[in-house]
XYZ file of C-alpha atoms in Angstrom:
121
model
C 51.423 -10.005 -132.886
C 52.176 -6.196 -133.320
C 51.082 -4.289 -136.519
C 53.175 -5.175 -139.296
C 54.367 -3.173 -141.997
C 54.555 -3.885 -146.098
C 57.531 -6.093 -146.567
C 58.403 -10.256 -146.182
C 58.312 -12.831 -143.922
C 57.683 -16.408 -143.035
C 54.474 -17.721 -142.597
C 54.343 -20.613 -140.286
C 51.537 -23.435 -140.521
C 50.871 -24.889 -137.259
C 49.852 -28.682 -138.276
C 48.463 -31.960 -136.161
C 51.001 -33.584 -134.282
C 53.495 -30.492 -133.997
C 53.819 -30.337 -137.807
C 55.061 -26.841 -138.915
C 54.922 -25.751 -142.303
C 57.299 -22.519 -143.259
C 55.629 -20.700 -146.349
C 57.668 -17.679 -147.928
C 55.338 -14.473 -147.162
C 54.290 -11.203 -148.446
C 52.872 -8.607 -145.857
C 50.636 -5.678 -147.648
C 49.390 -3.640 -145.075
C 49.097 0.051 -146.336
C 46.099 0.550 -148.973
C 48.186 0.671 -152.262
C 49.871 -2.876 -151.816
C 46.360 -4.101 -150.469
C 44.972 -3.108 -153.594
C 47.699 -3.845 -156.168
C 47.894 -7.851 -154.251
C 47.863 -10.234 -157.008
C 47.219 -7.951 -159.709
C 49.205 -8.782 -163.388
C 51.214 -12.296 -161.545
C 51.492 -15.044 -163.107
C 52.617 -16.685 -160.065
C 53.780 -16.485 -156.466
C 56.553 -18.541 -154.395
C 54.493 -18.653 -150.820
C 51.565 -16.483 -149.897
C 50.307 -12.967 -149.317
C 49.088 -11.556 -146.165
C 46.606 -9.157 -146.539
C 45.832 -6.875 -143.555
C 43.370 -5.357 -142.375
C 41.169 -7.069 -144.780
C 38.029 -9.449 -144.407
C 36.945 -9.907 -148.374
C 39.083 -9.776 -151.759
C 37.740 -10.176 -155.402
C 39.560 -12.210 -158.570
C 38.820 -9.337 -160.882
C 41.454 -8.638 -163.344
C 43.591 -11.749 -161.821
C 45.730 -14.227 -164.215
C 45.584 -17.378 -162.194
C 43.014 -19.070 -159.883
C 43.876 -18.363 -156.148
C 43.542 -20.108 -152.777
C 41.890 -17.314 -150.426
C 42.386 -18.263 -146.338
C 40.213 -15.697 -144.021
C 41.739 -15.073 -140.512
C 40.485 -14.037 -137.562
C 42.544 -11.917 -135.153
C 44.071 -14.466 -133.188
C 45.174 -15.785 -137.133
C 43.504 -18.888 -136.720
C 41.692 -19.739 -139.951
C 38.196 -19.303 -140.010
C 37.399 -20.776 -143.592
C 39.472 -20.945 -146.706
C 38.079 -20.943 -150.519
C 39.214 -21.834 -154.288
C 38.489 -18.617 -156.190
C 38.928 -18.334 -160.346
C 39.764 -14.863 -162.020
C 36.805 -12.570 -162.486
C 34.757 -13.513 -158.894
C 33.929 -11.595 -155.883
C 35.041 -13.276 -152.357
C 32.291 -12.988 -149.788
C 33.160 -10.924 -147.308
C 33.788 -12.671 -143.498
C 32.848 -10.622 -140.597
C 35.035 -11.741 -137.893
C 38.079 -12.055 -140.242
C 40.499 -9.498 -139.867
C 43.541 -10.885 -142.477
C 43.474 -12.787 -145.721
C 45.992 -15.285 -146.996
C 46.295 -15.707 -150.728
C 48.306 -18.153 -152.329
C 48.505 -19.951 -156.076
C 45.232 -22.436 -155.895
C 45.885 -25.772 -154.117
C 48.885 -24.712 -152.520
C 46.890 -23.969 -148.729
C 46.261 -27.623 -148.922
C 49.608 -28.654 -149.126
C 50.715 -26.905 -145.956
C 47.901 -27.761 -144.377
C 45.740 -24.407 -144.182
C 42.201 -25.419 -143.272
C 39.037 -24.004 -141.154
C 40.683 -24.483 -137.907
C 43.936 -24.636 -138.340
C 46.431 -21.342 -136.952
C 49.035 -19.474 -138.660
C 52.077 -17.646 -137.143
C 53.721 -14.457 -139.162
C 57.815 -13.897 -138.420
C 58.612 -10.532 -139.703
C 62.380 -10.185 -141.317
């Protein structure tokens, strides 16, 4: 897995049956694109990964989110529905976060359980 760096890739969805979902990614690793995330979008084509990072808030967002926590190993150890304006409970063994436009983890299958791949470009 490595330690990535801010930039893009493709986040793959390992699914039942040898189903693999390919979701356009974001990687914000250093503090400032942590922070700034999904600040002032209206929108996002795929997901960002968040790293290091094991809680987020909605504060000051424009749309509702879908909020996966990883652990280390980037299998999913719960994912959540958040509106603007809340703050995520933290998750002690997560290590990454996922965020992507609300309902869109469902359709690629991201659930408690399920792991995730990064490719870096």
């Amino acid at each position: 897995m490595g330690r990535w760096r801010d930039g893009r890739g493709t986040l793959l969805v390992h699914g039942d049956g040898g189903r693999v979902a390919a979701v356009p990614l974001e990687i914000a690793t250093s503090y400032r694109a942590r922070t700034k995330g999904l600040l002032g979008r209206d929108g996002l084509d795929g997901a960002i990964l968040l790293s290091p990072a094991n809680g987020i808030h909605t504060f000051r967002m424009r749309m509702a989110i879908d909020v996966a926590y990883l652990d280390r190993r980037l299998n999913v150890i719960a994912v959540r529905t958040m509106p603007p304006g809340r703050l995520g409970r933290p998750r002690l063994r997560s290590r990454h976060v996922l965020e992507a436009e609300a309902g869109a983890m469902a359709d690629w299958g991201v659930r408690a359980g399920a792991r995730v791949t990064v490719e870096v470009e």
